[in-house]
């Protein structure tokens, strides 16, 4: 029979806590990486349409949000079937709607130009992303801060190709972040 | 006081069981490569300890092909989950007993 003292027992429990945290983080990263790749691809298309045909930008972004929300629900349903863990429910959906509504309200209140809106939305999303990362994992913080920095560089220093810049920075950044998260 | 489980108490096996127990019972377990990354073990070491846990009936090992790649998935059995819960309770008892001593 194995006999240990309290410090060894505490060390064993600490090892258990550490591995449980890593498993949870790994599962969050696994699900989030799929979401990031989905939203990254859609955002890339949204900015590309905005750059190529600004008149159709409004329709493109509505389509991006509808497709993104449907894809989010689908990925969550597949994840639930595979792992038994529920990751999409009505409260999360309502929180997302409130988040979007507040963003629209801010754009209306600030009378943002299209360029300012193209800057505001990624900053708004990535700010929340970075804050969430403080609890769930530093990969979120790294992705969030990188996209915020590149977005601001684009806003201040990139001229007419701003939307094209954002397609790669925001859309491409989310996709790269998703792939990186998948490996970490 | 309950006894520690000698099979689970070994550090790498403790990590393996902790990782598998962190999943819901309905979840399909963890792939070998994921367990390797989580525990920081080498292929050979991890394989040997999974074998020990499997012989004790604490984990189930399933081998399949995904495309052309072989994939090994390890899942905690009900017996394994029970043994792990008892082991953790014993560790907590040891700490509590030590705190009660003057």
XYZ file of N, CA and C in Angstrom:
858
model
N 0.831 -1.203 0.000
C 0.000 0.000 0.000
C 0.872 1.262 0.000
N 0.516 2.225 -0.798
C 1.289 3.458 -0.880
C 0.932 4.371 0.290
N 1.974 4.972 0.888
C 1.724 5.905 1.989
C 2.425 7.226 1.674
N 1.710 8.305 1.799
C 2.311 9.611 1.482
C 1.938 10.620 2.566
N 2.714 11.718 2.627
C 2.372 12.756 3.603
C 1.510 13.838 2.935
N 1.110 14.824 3.757
C 0.148 15.815 3.247
C 0.744 16.682 2.129
N 2.050 16.933 2.162
C 2.618 17.777 1.101
C 2.618 17.029 -0.235
N 2.872 15.715 -0.178
C 2.808 14.926 -1.419
C 1.365 14.844 -1.934
N 0.426 14.730 -0.985
C -0.992 14.688 -1.384
C -1.389 16.013 -2.031
N -0.918 17.115 -1.434
C -1.246 18.442 -1.999
C -0.634 18.593 -3.381
N 0.586 18.075 -3.550
C 1.253 18.159 -4.846
C 0.483 17.342 -5.901
N 0.000 16.162 -5.496
C -0.771 15.332 -6.433
C -2.069 16.049 -6.835
N -2.728 16.664 -5.853
C -3.981 17.386 -6.170
C -3.705 18.589 -7.068
N -2.569 19.216 -6.844
C -2.207 20.355 -7.681
C -1.952 19.899 -9.131
N -1.293 18.733 -9.272
C -1.078 18.164 -10.620
C -2.421 17.894 -11.307
N -3.362 17.374 -10.521
C -4.694 17.068 -11.076
C -5.371 18.356 -11.540
N -5.338 19.378 -10.680
C -5.963 20.667 -11.041
C -5.358 21.222 -12.322
N -4.039 21.128 -12.392
C -3.336 21.684 -13.552
C -3.753 20.970 -14.842
N -3.834 19.658 -14.787
C -4.172 18.911 -16.014
C -5.640 19.127 -16.382
N -6.507 19.245 -15.389
C -7.931 19.491 -15.664
C -8.091 20.850 -16.353
N -7.341 21.850 -15.860
C -7.388 23.180 -16.506
C -6.933 23.096 -17.960
N -5.862 22.319 -18.180
C -5.335 22.215 -19.548
C -6.309 21.497 -20.479
N -6.992 20.488 -19.950
C -7.984 19.772 -20.779
C -9.115 20.725 -21.145
N -9.579 21.478 -20.159
C -10.692 22.423 -20.425
C -10.255 23.466 -21.446
N -9.046 23.987 -21.255
C -8.550 25.004 -22.185
C -8.406 24.412 -23.590
N -7.932 23.197 -23.647
C -7.745 22.551 -24.947
C -9.086 22.362 -25.663
N -10.129 22.057 -24.901
C -11.459 21.882 -25.507
C -12.031 23.225 -25.967
N -11.777 24.266 -25.169
C -12.230 25.611 -25.578
C -11.503 26.025 -26.855
N -10.194 25.786 -26.901
C -9.409 26.145 -28.084
C -9.889 25.366 -29.308
N -10.201 24.100 -29.111
C -10.630 23.259 -30.230
C -11.904 23.814 -30.868
N -12.877 24.144 -30.023
C -14.148 24.678 -30.536
C -13.936 26.084 -31.120
N -13.195 26.904 -30.376
C -13.006 28.290 -30.814
C -12.238 28.371 -32.126
N -11.291 27.472 -32.319
C -10.507 27.521 -33.563
C -11.423 27.346 -34.775
N -12.406 26.447 -34.659
C -13.353 26.256 -35.782
C -14.159 27.529 -36.027
N -14.587 28.160 -34.909
C -15.376 29.394 -35.028
C -14.537 30.496 -35.687
N -13.277 30.586 -35.260
C -12.411 31.637 -35.798
C -12.201 31.455 -37.299
N -12.000 30.213 -37.709
C -11.771 29.954 -39.140
C -13.041 30.315 -39.927
N -14.202 29.935 -39.386
C -15.477 30.269 -40.045
C -15.654 31.785 -40.156
N -15.535 32.483 -39.010
C -15.758 33.938 -39.023
C -14.667 34.656 -39.817
N -13.465 34.111 -39.776
C -12.370 34.703 -40.547
C -12.659 34.652 -42.038
N -13.121 33.488 -42.508
C -13.413 33.336 -43.943
C -14.548 34.284 -44.343
N -15.590 34.347 -43.500
C -16.735 35.207 -43.826
C -16.341 36.687 -43.791
N -15.557 37.057 -42.801
C -15.113 38.448 -42.681
C -14.235 38.835 -43.870
N -13.397 37.898 -44.290
C -12.534 38.136 -45.451
C -13.406 38.485 -46.662
N -14.459 37.676 -46.870
C -15.363 37.909 -48.006
C -16.073 39.258 -47.839
N -16.536 39.547 -46.599
C -17.245 40.810 -46.335
C -16.403 42.022 -46.701
N -15.158 42.033 -46.267
C -14.280 43.176 -46.575
C -13.921 43.229 -48.059
N -13.769 42.050 -48.641
C -13.407 42.024 -50.063
C -14.541 42.620 -50.910
N -15.792 42.241 -50.572
C -16.947 42.801 -51.298
C -17.010 44.315 -51.045
N -16.744 44.727 -49.797
C -16.768 46.156 -49.468
C -15.735 46.918 -50.301
N -14.583 46.299 -50.508
C -13.517 46.959 -51.274
C -13.846 46.981 -52.773
N -14.361 45.858 -53.279
C -14.624 45.751 -54.710
C -15.886 46.511 -55.116
N -16.911 46.451 -54.243
C -18.192 47.048 -54.599
C -18.832 47.688 -53.354
N -18.378 48.874 -52.989
C -18.861 49.499 -51.741
C -20.385 49.623 -51.683
N -21.045 49.734 -52.862
C -22.508 49.893 -52.864
C -23.202 48.662 -52.277
N -22.558 47.495 -52.410
C -23.178 46.254 -51.924
C -22.676 45.828 -50.539
N -21.904 46.706 -49.918
C -21.289 46.340 -48.636
C -22.338 45.993 -47.571
N -23.406 46.777 -47.506
C -24.446 46.544 -46.495
C -25.021 45.139 -46.603
N -25.382 44.753 -47.849
C -25.941 43.404 -48.069
C -24.911 42.332 -47.690
N -23.675 42.609 -48.082
C -22.616 41.619 -47.824
C -22.471 41.372 -46.321
N -22.501 42.455 -45.539
C -22.291 42.275 -44.089
C -23.492 41.623 -43.406
N -24.703 41.912 -43.908
C -25.876 41.204 -43.354
C -25.716 39.710 -43.638
N -25.296 39.378 -44.882
C -25.103 37.972 -45.254
C -24.005 37.330 -44.390
N -22.942 38.103 -44.107
C -21.853 37.580 -43.278
C -22.382 37.211 -41.887
N -23.177 38.102 -41.295
C -23.676 37.830 -39.935
C -24.675 36.672 -39.917
N -25.532 36.620 -40.935
C -26.514 35.516 -40.975
C -25.779 34.185 -41.155
N -24.860 34.140 -42.126
C -24.121 32.893 -42.381
C -23.262 32.525 -41.169
N -22.652 33.541 -40.534
C -21.800 33.283 -39.372
C -22.592 32.705 -38.210
N -23.780 33.260 -37.975
C -24.609 32.774 -36.858
C -25.095 31.350 -37.141
N -25.499 31.104 -38.393
C -25.955 29.749 -38.757
C -24.797 28.756 -38.625
N -23.613 29.154 -39.100
C -22.439 28.282 -39.004
C -22.049 28.027 -37.564
N -22.161 29.058 -36.748
C -21.868 28.955 -35.307
C -22.794 27.910 -34.659
N -24.093 28.009 -34.985
C -25.053 27.042 -34.422
C -24.736 25.631 -34.917
N -24.361 25.511 -36.193
C -24.067 24.192 -36.755
C -22.820 23.580 -36.102
N -21.763 24.378 -35.992
C -20.521 23.872 -35.375
C -20.796 23.453 -33.923
N -21.596 24.265 -33.225
C -21.918 23.941 -31.828
C -22.715 22.645 -31.734
N -23.659 22.462 -32.687
C -24.471 21.233 -32.670
C -23.583 20.020 -32.940
N -22.666 20.144 -33.903
C -21.756 19.026 -34.207
C -20.856 18.741 -33.013
N -20.407 19.820 -32.357
C -19.545 19.658 -31.183
C -20.306 18.959 -30.053
N -21.566 19.306 -29.926
C -22.372 18.691 -28.864
C -22.574 17.200 -29.134
N -22.820 16.877 -30.417
C -23.018 15.473 -30.772
C -21.725 14.679 -30.536
N -20.587 15.320 -30.778
C -19.291 14.639 -30.674
C -18.807 14.532 -29.231
N -19.025 15.613 -28.451
C -18.421 15.638 -27.116
C -19.428 15.619 -25.974
N -20.695 15.818 -26.309
C -21.700 15.854 -25.243
C -21.749 17.183 -24.510
N -20.946 18.165 -24.973
C -20.907 19.460 -24.292
C -21.687 20.491 -25.095
N -22.599 21.188 -24.407
C -23.416 22.201 -25.058
C -22.654 23.526 -25.091
N -22.554 24.121 -26.271
C -21.792 25.371 -26.351
C -22.583 26.495 -27.005
N -23.837 26.253 -27.340
C -24.678 27.298 -27.928
C -26.042 27.182 -27.281
N -26.468 28.214 -26.613
C -27.822 28.182 -26.080
C -28.442 29.562 -26.264
N -29.681 29.688 -25.870
C -30.443 30.901 -26.149
C -29.817 32.113 -25.438
N -29.228 31.903 -24.252
C -28.628 33.039 -23.544
C -27.403 33.568 -24.292
N -26.607 32.648 -24.831
C -25.424 33.080 -25.596
C -25.884 33.831 -26.847
N -26.927 33.304 -27.477
C -27.448 33.940 -28.703
C -27.987 35.349 -28.391
N -28.731 35.468 -27.280
C -29.278 36.780 -26.892
C -28.129 37.739 -26.544
N -27.116 37.232 -25.856
C -25.948 38.069 -25.521
C -25.290 38.579 -26.801
N -25.187 37.691 -27.799
C -24.590 38.069 -29.085
C -25.436 39.143 -29.763
N -26.760 38.980 -29.736
C -27.658 39.980 -30.347
C -27.520 41.334 -29.646
N -27.453 41.308 -28.312
C -27.287 42.556 -27.549
C -25.962 43.231 -27.889
N -24.945 42.410 -28.034
C -23.618 42.913 -28.376
C -23.651 43.615 -29.750
N -24.294 42.963 -30.705
C -24.409 43.542 -32.056
C -25.267 44.820 -32.001
N -26.370 44.760 -31.252
C -27.267 45.913 -31.163
C -26.536 47.119 -30.570
N -25.721 46.872 -29.550
C -24.973 47.977 -28.945
C -23.954 48.547 -29.940
N -23.367 47.675 -30.742
C -22.421 48.125 -31.765
C -23.110 48.998 -32.808
N -24.292 48.565 -33.243
C -25.053 49.345 -34.237
C -25.439 50.702 -33.629
N -25.882 50.669 -32.382
C -26.256 51.906 -31.689
C -25.051 52.866 -31.610
N -23.893 52.331 -31.302
C -22.685 53.166 -31.204
C -22.345 53.784 -32.558
N -22.488 53.011 -33.627
C -22.194 53.523 -34.975
C -23.177 54.650 -35.326
N -24.438 54.432 -34.953
C -25.480 55.444 -35.241
C -25.205 56.717 -34.426
N -24.892 56.509 -33.154
C -24.659 57.650 -32.265
C -23.425 58.454 -32.705
N -22.403 57.742 -33.158
C -21.158 58.416 -33.534
C -21.128 58.896 -34.971
N -22.186 58.618 -35.742
C -22.226 58.979 -37.165
C -20.933 58.552 -37.864
N -20.579 57.290 -37.696
C -19.308 56.802 -38.237
C -19.313 56.801 -39.764
N -18.174 57.119 -40.341
C -17.998 56.964 -41.786
C -17.771 55.469 -42.053
N -17.888 55.041 -43.330
C -17.644 53.618 -43.623
C -16.266 53.156 -43.129
N -15.259 54.006 -43.273
C -13.913 53.635 -42.822
C -13.868 53.466 -41.301
N -14.557 54.388 -40.616
C -14.582 54.284 -39.154
C -15.341 53.036 -38.702
N -16.428 52.711 -39.459
C -17.167 51.492 -39.106
C -16.309 50.255 -39.337
N -15.559 50.289 -40.453
C -14.671 49.165 -40.764
C -13.576 48.996 -39.725
N -13.318 50.042 -38.978
C -12.320 49.980 -37.906
C -12.987 49.619 -36.576
N -14.159 50.230 -36.357
C -14.845 50.044 -35.080
C -15.183 48.571 -34.810
N -15.800 47.894 -35.800
C -16.289 46.531 -35.543
C -15.182 45.554 -35.159
N -14.059 45.526 -35.884
C -12.995 44.609 -35.431
C -12.453 44.982 -34.059
N -12.330 46.297 -33.782
C -11.823 46.701 -32.464
C -12.792 46.261 -31.367
N -14.082 46.423 -31.655
C -15.150 46.078 -30.696
C -15.116 44.569 -30.402
N -15.075 43.772 -31.475
C -15.040 42.308 -31.291
C -13.750 41.878 -30.590
N -12.634 42.433 -31.034
C -11.343 41.981 -30.510
C -11.100 42.447 -29.074
N -11.741 43.556 -28.689
C -11.622 44.003 -27.306
C -12.271 42.960 -26.388
N -13.477 42.522 -26.756
C -14.167 41.502 -25.950
C -13.344 40.210 -25.945
N -12.833 39.885 -27.116
C -12.031 38.689 -27.285
C -10.816 38.695 -26.352
N -10.162 39.857 -26.302
C -8.973 39.992 -25.461
C -9.340 39.879 -23.984
N -10.449 40.495 -23.610
C -10.878 40.439 -22.199
C -11.214 38.993 -21.803
N -11.948 38.295 -22.682
C -12.292 36.890 -22.404
C -11.004 36.067 -22.247
N -10.005 36.403 -23.071
C -8.738 35.681 -23.038
C -8.038 35.734 -21.695
N -8.292 36.795 -20.921
C -7.666 36.898 -19.604
C -8.109 35.749 -18.696
N -9.288 35.182 -18.980
C -9.785 34.058 -18.185
C -9.533 32.709 -18.862
N -9.728 32.658 -20.178
C -9.704 31.324 -20.804
C -8.411 30.951 -21.511
N -7.535 31.884 -21.778
C -6.279 31.473 -22.415
C -5.597 32.608 -23.139
N -4.274 32.615 -23.044
C -3.511 33.731 -23.599
C -3.543 33.782 -25.125
N -3.879 32.670 -25.773
C -3.962 32.681 -27.249
C -5.005 33.707 -27.685
N -6.109 33.814 -26.934
C -7.156 34.789 -27.255
C -6.595 36.210 -27.169
N -5.821 36.449 -26.110
C -5.253 37.787 -25.894
C -4.301 38.132 -27.032
N -3.464 37.173 -27.412
C -2.478 37.414 -28.472
C -3.181 37.719 -29.800
N -4.197 36.928 -30.130
C -4.917 37.139 -31.395
C -5.648 38.489 -31.353
N -6.328 38.746 -30.243
C -7.093 39.991 -30.107
C -6.212 41.222 -30.230
N -5.113 41.255 -29.481
C -4.242 42.436 -29.494
C -3.557 42.614 -30.853
N -3.183 41.511 -31.493
C -2.524 41.617 -32.813
C -3.481 42.241 -33.826
N -4.730 41.771 -33.829
C -5.687 42.299 -34.811
C -6.027 43.759 -34.494
N -6.133 44.097 -33.216
C -6.389 45.500 -32.835
C -5.252 46.394 -33.347
N -4.011 45.966 -33.116
C -2.856 46.779 -33.540
C -2.837 46.948 -35.058
N -3.045 45.853 -35.795
C -2.993 45.923 -37.262
C -4.164 46.742 -37.822
N -5.305 46.661 -37.148
C -6.468 47.445 -37.585
C -6.173 48.943 -37.440
N -5.584 49.317 -36.306
C -5.264 50.732 -36.081
C -4.191 51.227 -37.058
N -3.225 50.363 -37.363
C -2.208 50.728 -38.362
C -2.909 50.993 -39.700
N -3.848 50.113 -40.044
C -4.588 50.277 -41.302
C -5.392 51.564 -41.313
N -6.046 51.848 -40.208
C -6.901 53.043 -40.131
C -6.074 54.328 -40.306
N -4.922 54.374 -39.668
C -4.129 55.610 -39.701
C -3.197 55.703 -40.911
N -2.735 54.566 -41.418
C -1.664 54.647 -42.423
C -2.003 54.063 -43.798
N -3.069 53.250 -43.900
C -3.370 52.647 -45.206
C -4.424 53.513 -45.895
N -4.196 53.815 -47.136
C -5.099 54.728 -47.851
C -6.352 54.035 -48.360
N -6.525 54.094 -49.674
C -7.770 53.588 -50.263
C -7.921 52.076 -50.182
N -6.823 51.415 -49.988
C -6.894 49.945 -49.922
C -7.226 49.459 -48.502
N -7.798 50.343 -47.687
C -8.083 49.988 -46.291
C -8.932 48.714 -46.169
N -10.003 48.612 -46.976
C -10.871 47.429 -46.864
C -10.142 46.152 -47.285
N -9.274 46.289 -48.287
C -8.484 45.126 -48.698
C -7.518 44.745 -47.559
N -6.900 45.765 -46.968
C -6.014 45.547 -45.814
C -6.777 44.807 -44.720
N -8.007 45.262 -44.445
C -8.798 44.656 -43.374
C -9.217 43.222 -43.712
N -9.424 42.951 -45.026
C -9.771 41.570 -45.415
C -8.662 40.631 -44.959
N -7.410 41.064 -45.174
C -6.292 40.202 -44.790
C -6.016 40.265 -43.286
N -6.083 41.462 -42.724
C -5.760 41.620 -41.302
C -6.835 40.981 -40.413
N -8.086 41.318 -40.677
C -9.159 40.807 -39.816
C -9.568 39.388 -40.233
N -9.944 39.230 -41.519
C -10.352 37.898 -41.988
C -9.195 36.916 -41.927
N -8.074 37.304 -42.533
C -6.907 36.423 -42.546
C -6.364 36.201 -41.141
N -6.374 37.265 -40.328
C -5.865 37.150 -38.957
C -6.676 36.157 -38.134
N -7.998 36.206 -38.304
C -8.851 35.261 -37.557
C -8.592 33.825 -38.014
N -8.445 33.649 -39.336
C -8.199 32.288 -39.843
C -6.846 31.769 -39.352
N -5.820 32.616 -39.442
C -4.490 32.206 -38.958
C -4.530 31.924 -37.464
N -5.234 32.807 -36.731
C -5.368 32.615 -35.285
C -6.047 31.287 -34.969
N -7.072 30.956 -35.756
C -7.788 29.686 -35.556
C -6.871 28.493 -35.793
N -6.071 28.583 -36.856
C -5.152 27.479 -37.165
C -4.076 27.356 -36.080
N -3.597 28.511 -35.619
C -2.572 28.507 -34.565
C -3.143 27.911 -33.268
N -4.386 28.320 -32.961
C -5.025 27.852 -31.741
C -5.215 26.333 -31.790
N -5.478 25.835 -32.977
C -5.694 24.410 -33.153
C -4.434 23.614 -32.816
N -3.295 24.217 -33.077
C -2.038 23.521 -32.835
C -1.535 23.699 -31.416
N -2.056 24.731 -30.706
C -1.488 25.020 -29.371
C -2.173 24.204 -28.284
N -9.019 5.486 7.398
C -8.819 6.257 6.169
C -8.736 5.309 4.963
N -9.330 5.726 3.834
C -9.276 4.889 2.626
C -7.839 4.823 2.116
N -7.568 3.773 1.332
C -6.204 3.607 0.823
C -6.044 4.277 -0.523
N -4.804 4.709 -0.777
C -4.503 5.270 -2.098
C -4.489 4.137 -3.122
N -4.871 4.464 -4.324
C -4.875 3.460 -5.387
C -3.473 3.412 -5.990
N -2.774 2.285 -5.801
C -1.389 2.178 -6.281
C -1.274 2.349 -7.793
N -2.295 1.910 -8.502
C -2.222 2.009 -9.975
C -2.334 3.470 -10.408
N -3.253 4.193 -9.806
C -3.471 5.594 -10.215
C -2.395 6.513 -9.643
N -1.812 6.142 -8.520
C -0.933 7.089 -7.830
C 0.336 7.445 -8.612
N 0.799 6.561 -9.487
C 2.016 6.866 -10.272
C 1.779 8.188 -11.028
N 2.750 9.143 -11.002
C 2.489 10.499 -11.502
C 1.910 10.587 -12.923
N 2.466 9.821 -13.862
C 1.939 9.927 -15.235
C 0.538 9.325 -15.333
N 0.324 8.212 -14.627
C -1.016 7.601 -14.671
C -2.044 8.514 -14.002
N -1.600 9.219 -12.960
C -2.494 10.189 -12.295
C -2.901 11.283 -13.295
N -1.921 11.755 -14.089
C -2.229 12.791 -15.083
C -3.178 12.245 -16.155
N -2.929 11.029 -16.599
C -3.788 10.432 -17.631
C -5.226 10.337 -17.113
N -5.367 9.812 -15.889
C -6.711 9.652 -15.327
C -7.377 11.004 -15.084
N -6.579 11.992 -14.643
C -7.145 13.334 -14.405
C -7.648 13.929 -15.719
N -6.864 13.757 -16.780
C -7.260 14.300 -18.078
C -8.536 13.627 -18.585
N -8.602 12.310 -18.462
C -9.785 11.584 -18.966
C -11.018 11.883 -18.108
N -10.802 12.083 -16.811
C -11.932 12.397 -15.919
C -12.442 13.813 -16.083
N -11.633 14.663 -16.698
C -12.083 16.049 -16.917
C -13.142 16.103 -18.015
N -13.275 15.016 -18.771
C -14.282 14.977 -19.840
C -15.597 14.445 -19.296
N -16.728 14.885 -19.875
C -18.002 14.291 -19.457
C -18.015 12.791 -19.803
N -18.776 12.014 -19.023
C -18.791 10.563 -19.247
C -19.234 10.214 -20.662
N -20.097 11.065 -21.252
C -20.616 10.765 -22.598
C -19.621 11.124 -23.707
N -18.579 11.854 -23.352
C -17.615 12.302 -24.375
C -16.788 11.116 -24.868
N -16.268 11.221 -26.106
C -15.601 10.059 -26.689
C -14.151 9.821 -26.253
N -13.672 10.450 -25.220
C -12.303 10.208 -24.770
C -11.297 11.124 -25.438
N -10.025 10.828 -25.226
C -8.971 11.674 -25.793
C -8.095 10.854 -26.722
N -7.676 11.510 -27.805
C -6.759 10.841 -28.722
C -5.388 10.729 -28.061
N -4.644 9.709 -28.475
C -3.319 9.474 -27.923
C -2.439 10.724 -28.062
N -2.487 11.334 -29.251
C -1.632 12.506 -29.503
C -2.005 13.669 -28.574
N -3.304 13.818 -28.288
C -3.751 14.893 -27.399
C -3.286 14.609 -25.962
N -3.402 13.333 -25.564
C -2.953 12.949 -24.217
C -1.447 13.177 -24.071
N -0.726 12.885 -25.147
C 0.733 13.060 -25.126
C 1.077 14.536 -24.907
N 0.356 15.396 -25.613
C 0.604 16.831 -25.489
C 0.231 17.323 -24.076
N -0.884 16.828 -23.568
C -1.360 17.278 -22.252
C -0.451 16.827 -21.114
N 0.074 15.599 -21.236
C 0.861 15.055 -20.127
C 2.353 15.322 -20.294
N 2.776 15.637 -21.515
C 4.199 15.873 -21.771
C 5.006 14.588 -21.775
N 4.342 13.437 -21.957
C 5.042 12.142 -21.926
C 5.560 11.764 -23.316
N 6.491 10.808 -23.335
C 6.955 10.284 -24.625
C 5.971 9.203 -25.093
N 6.040 8.853 -26.380
C 5.139 7.823 -26.932
C 5.205 6.523 -26.128
N 6.458 6.032 -25.934
C 6.644 4.735 -25.281
C 6.145 4.736 -23.849
N 6.499 5.791 -23.110
C 6.113 5.893 -21.709
C 4.591 5.967 -21.575
N 3.994 6.806 -22.427
C 2.541 6.971 -22.359
C 1.837 5.652 -22.705
N 2.325 5.000 -23.763
C 1.729 3.723 -24.180
C 1.793 2.693 -23.067
N 2.939 2.623 -22.391
C 3.112 1.620 -21.329
C 2.151 1.887 -20.163
N 1.994 3.155 -19.801
C 1.115 3.461 -18.659
C -0.367 3.310 -19.022
N -0.697 3.592 -20.282
C -2.089 3.360 -20.714
C -2.390 1.859 -20.660
N -1.391 1.069 -21.037
C -1.543 -0.391 -20.999
C -1.817 -0.854 -19.563
N -1.074 -0.302 -18.603
C -1.270 -0.670 -17.185
C -2.689 -0.306 -16.731
N -3.129 0.907 -17.119
C -4.484 1.351 -16.731
C -5.554 0.496 -17.407
N -5.256 0.092 -18.640
C -6.213 -0.721 -19.386
C -6.353 -2.104 -18.746
N -5.196 -2.673 -18.348
C -5.226 -3.997 -17.703
C -5.999 -3.953 -16.393
N -5.949 -2.807 -15.713
C -6.682 -2.653 -14.446
C -8.173 -2.392 -14.690
N -8.532 -2.185 -15.944
C -9.948 -1.917 -16.278
C -10.333 -0.465 -16.063
N -9.326 0.415 -15.915
C -9.618 1.825 -15.651
C -9.817 2.647 -16.928
N -9.237 2.182 -18.016
C -9.447 2.895 -19.282
C -9.768 1.888 -20.383
N -10.447 2.383 -21.404
C -10.713 1.565 -22.592
C -9.940 2.193 -23.749
N -9.291 1.340 -24.535
C -8.489 1.835 -25.660
C -9.137 1.386 -26.953
N -9.354 2.343 -27.832
C -9.998 2.017 -29.107
C -9.084 2.461 -30.242
N -8.763 1.529 -31.136
C -7.896 1.873 -32.268
C -8.721 1.863 -33.543
N -8.546 2.911 -34.334
C -9.322 3.002 -35.585
C -8.470 3.718 -36.615
N -8.908 3.681 -37.854
C -8.229 4.430 -38.906
C -9.078 5.626 -39.304
N -8.459 6.800 -39.299
C -9.153 7.995 -39.805
C -8.458 8.321 -41.117
N -9.132 8.010 -42.223
C -8.466 8.059 -43.523
C -7.448 6.936 -43.539
N -6.171 7.293 -43.749
C -5.136 6.258 -43.734
C -4.329 6.283 -42.447
N -4.707 7.230 -41.568
C -3.928 7.391 -40.326
C -4.534 6.574 -39.188
N -3.698 5.814 -38.466
C -4.228 5.112 -37.293
C -4.477 6.109 -36.158
N -5.571 5.915 -35.463
C -5.897 6.830 -34.356
C -6.286 6.014 -33.130
N -5.624 6.302 -32.021
C -5.926 5.592 -30.777
C -6.657 6.548 -29.839
N -7.818 6.118 -29.363
C -8.600 6.944 -28.439
C -8.696 6.234 -27.087
N -8.445 6.984 -26.040
C -8.470 6.417 -24.691
C -9.625 7.050 -23.908
N -10.413 6.194 -23.265
C -11.584 6.671 -22.509
C -11.547 6.093 -21.098
N -11.938 6.891 -20.123
C -12.030 6.359 -18.751
C -13.281 5.492 -18.642
N -13.134 4.318 -18.051
C -14.299 3.451 -17.831
C -15.025 3.904 -16.559
N -16.201 3.337 -16.329
C -16.934 3.675 -15.095
C -16.094 3.268 -13.879
N -15.426 2.106 -13.983
C -14.580 1.644 -12.869
C -13.427 2.625 -12.653
N -12.868 3.114 -13.758
C -11.756 4.067 -13.675
C -12.187 5.372 -13.042
N -13.360 5.843 -13.435
C -13.872 7.101 -12.857
C -14.103 6.946 -11.351
N -14.653 5.791 -10.968
C -14.908 5.533 -9.547
C -13.595 5.484 -8.767
N -12.615 4.756 -9.323
C -11.316 4.611 -8.642
C -10.628 5.973 -8.529
N -10.742 6.778 -9.574
C -10.107 8.097 -9.550
C -10.765 8.991 -8.483
N -12.096 8.940 -8.436
C -12.819 9.760 -7.439
C -12.410 9.353 -6.024
N -12.271 8.039 -5.799
C -11.861 7.564 -4.465
C -10.426 8.003 -4.158
N -9.589 7.941 -5.176
C -8.185 8.326 -4.988
C -8.090 9.814 -4.601
N -8.847 10.640 -5.307
C -8.842 12.084 -5.014
C -9.383 12.329 -3.600
N -10.446 11.593 -3.230
C -11.025 11.753 -1.888
C -9.990 11.381 -0.824
N -9.211 10.335 -1.101
C -8.179 9.910 -0.138
C -7.101 10.984 0.001
N -6.700 11.557 -1.130
C -5.692 12.636 -1.079
C -6.209 13.794 -0.222
N -7.482 14.118 -0.419
C -8.070 15.228 0.364
C -8.139 14.874 1.844
N -8.427 13.600 2.125
C -8.483 13.146 3.533
C -7.120 13.270 4.198
N -6.071 12.930 3.444
C -4.704 13.001 4.005
C -4.386 14.441 4.398
N -4.764 15.372 3.520
C -4.500 16.791 3.802
C -5.331 17.253 5.007
N -6.607 16.846 5.023
C -7.490 17.256 6.129
C -6.998 16.685 7.458
N -6.563 15.410 7.433
C -6.082 14.763 8.668
C -4.837 15.476 9.181
N -3.987 15.862 8.250
C -2.754 16.560 8.640
C -3.077 17.919 9.272
N -4.098 18.581 8.727
C -4.481 19.902 9.255
C -5.080 19.787 10.659
N -5.698 18.625 10.935
C -6.326 18.445 12.270
C -5.295 18.171 13.349
N -4.112 17.649 12.937
C -3.090 17.308 13.944
C -2.517 18.577 14.574
N -2.281 18.526 15.907
C -1.749 19.721 16.585
C -0.295 19.999 16.163
